[in-house]
Every structure is written in C-alpha cells, then in structure tokens.
Amino acid sequence: MKRIIFVAVLALGFAFSANAQAPLFKKGDKIGNLGIGFGSYGTPIEASMMWGMSNNVFGVKGLNFGLGAYLGLSFYNEDWFGYKYSHTIIVPGARGQLNYTFVKGLEAYAGLMLGCQIWTSSSNYPGDHSTGLGIGGYAGLRYYFNHNWGIYLEGGYGISNGTIGVSYKF
C-alpha cells in the first residue's frame, strides 16, 4: 500500500513540475478501458469506465477529477498434489481519480478504489468461497494516439498488480 501511494504521489509530482498542456480528460468526458492484468492469479481481464466530474481541482489548473466503475475477472485452474481445483475471482468496484496532462498526448492519473473481491473455488477446495471489501490506491499513465484512442499502463489495487490495455474516449 505504501508503494502504491508513493507511485501515485510521484506520478502527480512529475505532472505538477512539468509545463501544463491542454487537459486530455476534463468535465463531461467519458473514457472506457479494457486491459489484461499481470502479477496475479491466472490472466485477469479488467474493464473500467471513468466520467469527468470537475476541472481545476484544489485550484490547480488542469488537475481534473473523475468518478468511475471497475470490473476485474480472472479464471484459473491449479493442480495441488493430484487434486484439481478451478477458481473464479471477480472484483467490482468504484473509483475516484485525479488526472493531469503534462506532455502533449500523455496524462498521469492516480486515485482510490473501493472494491469487493469475490473468490469462488471448486466445492472441495479449502476456504471454498471468500468475499471481502477492500480499499486501495492505483496510479497510471495513458498515451493517446489520436483524440479517441490510447493505451494505458496502470499499477495498484484491483484484480492484478498491474494492467496494460487500450482506452477509448467517447
């Protein structure tokens, strides 16, 4: 958790120290993300949506706030001393994030997520089903190729430790 907060603060620190560009994410914008996670169980798939809510947060020109939704899914199998188990992990959540454009076409963002992890396993697996609430931070970078399409790299709280994927601005 400390590492996630450090990365978020570092990313926003770089953003504030650079010359501000026209914001890529602002009030009224909608951005959808679809990515593949790494550093987790199986190969997670993540989808999220972010809506721009407010511009110039805390009086900082170009620092914009958004709210959104998140869904992570992972399915994997394991063989434990001859016993085969199948697992399903689902993480739905709500996000709030700050975005800042510091280089043309590139934005940094960081935020908090409140999520629920739902983990189910085959019926004879110890600890068969578990569900729990969690709160955590995340940070990322998004680069736009054109006005609508971009790629992103994100780390932090979710179904995986990191995600790489595509973004689309509606």
Coordinates of C-alpha atoms in Angstrom, one line a residue:
M1 CA 0.0 0.0 0.0
K2 CA 2.9 2.4 0.8
R3 CA 4.4 1.6 -2.6
I4 CA 1.1 2.4 -4.4
I5 CA 0.8 5.7 -2.6
F6 CA 4.4 6.5 -3.3
V7 CA 3.9 5.8 -7.0
A8 CA 0.8 7.9 -7.1
V9 CA 2.4 10.9 -5.4
L10 CA 5.5 10.5 -7.7
A11 CA 3.4 10.5 -10.8
L12 CA 1.4 13.6 -9.8
G13 CA 4.6 15.3 -8.6
F14 CA 6.1 14.9 -12.1
A15 CA 2.8 16.2 -13.5
F16 CA 2.9 19.3 -11.4
S17 CA 6.5 20.0 -12.1
A18 CA 6.1 19.9 -15.9
N19 CA 4.5 22.6 -18.1
A20 CA 0.8 22.1 -18.2
Q21 CA -0.8 21.1 -21.5
A22 CA -4.4 21.2 -22.5
P23 CA -6.1 18.6 -20.4
L24 CA -6.9 15.3 -22.1
F25 CA -9.5 14.4 -19.5
K26 CA -12.0 17.0 -18.3
K27 CA -15.5 17.5 -17.0
G28 CA -18.0 15.8 -19.3
D29 CA -15.5 13.3 -20.8
K30 CA -16.1 9.5 -20.7
I31 CA -13.2 7.1 -21.0
G32 CA -13.5 3.3 -21.3
N33 CA -10.6 1.0 -20.6
L34 CA -10.0 -2.7 -21.4
G35 CA -6.9 -4.4 -20.3
I36 CA -5.0 -7.5 -19.3
G37 CA -3.5 -7.8 -15.9
F38 CA -0.2 -9.3 -14.7
G39 CA 1.3 -10.2 -11.4
S40 CA -1.8 -12.1 -10.2
Y41 CA -3.6 -15.4 -10.4
G42 CA -4.3 -16.6 -13.9
T43 CA -4.6 -13.9 -16.6
P44 CA -7.0 -11.3 -15.4
I45 CA -9.2 -9.1 -17.6
E46 CA -10.1 -5.6 -16.4
A47 CA -12.6 -3.1 -17.7
S48 CA -13.3 0.3 -16.3
M49 CA -15.2 3.5 -17.2
M50 CA -14.4 7.0 -16.0
W51 CA -16.6 10.1 -16.1
G52 CA -15.1 13.6 -15.8
M53 CA -16.8 15.4 -12.9
S54 CA -14.7 18.5 -12.1
N55 CA -12.0 20.7 -13.6
N56 CA -9.2 22.5 -11.8
V57 CA -9.5 20.6 -8.5
F58 CA -7.8 22.3 -5.5
G59 CA -7.4 25.4 -7.7
V60 CA -4.7 23.6 -9.8
K61 CA -5.2 24.4 -13.5
G62 CA -5.5 21.2 -15.4
L63 CA -5.9 18.9 -12.4
N64 CA -9.3 17.2 -13.1
F65 CA -11.4 14.8 -11.1
G66 CA -13.4 11.8 -12.3
L67 CA -15.6 9.1 -10.9
G68 CA -15.9 5.6 -12.4
A69 CA -16.6 1.9 -12.2
Y70 CA -14.3 -1.1 -12.4
L71 CA -14.7 -4.8 -13.0
G72 CA -11.9 -7.4 -12.9
L73 CA -12.3 -11.1 -13.8
S74 CA -9.9 -14.0 -13.5
F75 CA -10.5 -17.7 -14.1
Y76 CA -7.7 -20.2 -13.5
N77 CA -7.1 -23.9 -12.6
E78 CA -4.5 -25.4 -10.3
D79 CA -3.3 -28.9 -9.5
W80 CA -2.4 -29.4 -5.8
F81 CA -0.9 -32.9 -5.1
G82 CA -3.2 -34.5 -7.7
Y83 CA -6.3 -32.6 -6.7
K84 CA -7.6 -30.3 -9.4
Y85 CA -9.3 -27.0 -8.5
S86 CA -10.9 -24.3 -10.6
H87 CA -11.1 -20.7 -9.3
T88 CA -13.1 -17.6 -10.3
I89 CA -12.2 -14.2 -9.0
I90 CA -14.5 -11.2 -9.5
V91 CA -13.6 -7.7 -8.3
P92 CA -16.3 -5.0 -8.9
G93 CA -15.5 -1.5 -7.6
A94 CA -16.0 2.2 -7.6
R95 CA -13.1 4.6 -8.4
G96 CA -12.3 8.3 -7.9
Q97 CA -9.2 9.7 -9.6
L98 CA -7.2 12.8 -10.4
N99 CA -5.9 13.3 -14.0
Y100 CA -3.2 15.7 -15.2
T101 CA -1.8 16.2 -18.7
F102 CA 1.9 17.1 -18.5
V103 CA 3.1 16.3 -22.0
K104 CA 1.0 16.5 -25.2
G105 CA -0.9 13.3 -25.6
L106 CA 0.3 11.8 -22.2
E107 CA -1.6 12.0 -19.0
A108 CA -0.9 10.8 -15.5
Y109 CA -3.6 9.7 -13.1
A110 CA -3.9 8.4 -9.6
G111 CA -6.9 7.5 -7.4
L112 CA -8.6 5.4 -4.8
M113 CA -10.8 2.4 -5.4
L114 CA -13.4 0.8 -3.1
G115 CA -13.9 -2.8 -4.3
C116 CA -15.3 -6.2 -3.3
Q117 CA -13.3 -9.3 -4.0
I118 CA -15.5 -12.4 -4.7
W119 CA -13.4 -15.6 -4.9
T120 CA -15.1 -18.9 -5.6
S121 CA -13.4 -22.3 -6.0
S122 CA -14.4 -25.8 -6.8
S123 CA -16.5 -27.4 -3.9
N124 CA -13.8 -29.5 -2.3
Y125 CA -11.2 -26.7 -2.1
P126 CA -10.3 -25.4 1.5
G127 CA -11.7 -22.0 2.0
D128 CA -14.2 -22.7 -0.7
H129 CA -15.7 -19.2 -1.1
S130 CA -14.5 -15.9 0.2
T131 CA -15.7 -12.3 -0.2
G132 CA -14.2 -9.2 1.2
L133 CA -14.3 -5.4 0.9
G134 CA -11.1 -3.5 0.2
I135 CA -9.8 0.0 -0.4
G136 CA -6.6 0.8 -2.2
G137 CA -4.8 3.2 -4.5
Y138 CA -3.7 3.0 -8.1
A139 CA -1.7 5.1 -10.5
G140 CA -1.2 5.1 -14.2
L141 CA -0.2 6.7 -17.4
R142 CA -2.3 7.0 -20.6
Y143 CA -1.0 7.9 -24.0
Y144 CA -3.4 9.0 -26.8
F145 CA -2.6 8.2 -30.4
N146 CA -5.4 10.4 -31.6
H147 CA -8.4 12.2 -30.0
N148 CA -10.2 8.9 -29.1
W149 CA -7.8 6.0 -28.9
G150 CA -5.0 5.4 -26.4
I151 CA -3.0 2.9 -24.4
Y152 CA -2.5 2.8 -20.7
L153 CA -0.3 1.2 -18.1
E154 CA -1.6 1.1 -14.5
G155 CA -0.5 -0.4 -11.2
G156 CA -2.2 -0.7 -7.8
Y157 CA -5.4 -2.0 -6.3
G158 CA -7.6 -4.2 -8.5
I159 CA -7.6 -7.8 -9.6
S160 CA -3.9 -7.7 -10.5
N161 CA -0.8 -5.8 -9.6
G162 CA -0.6 -4.1 -13.0
T163 CA -2.6 -3.7 -16.2
I164 CA -1.8 -2.8 -19.8
G165 CA -4.6 -2.1 -22.2
V166 CA -6.4 0.2 -24.6
S167 CA -8.5 3.3 -23.8
Y168 CA -11.3 4.9 -25.8
K169 CA -12.7 8.4 -25.2
F170 CA -16.4 8.7 -26.0

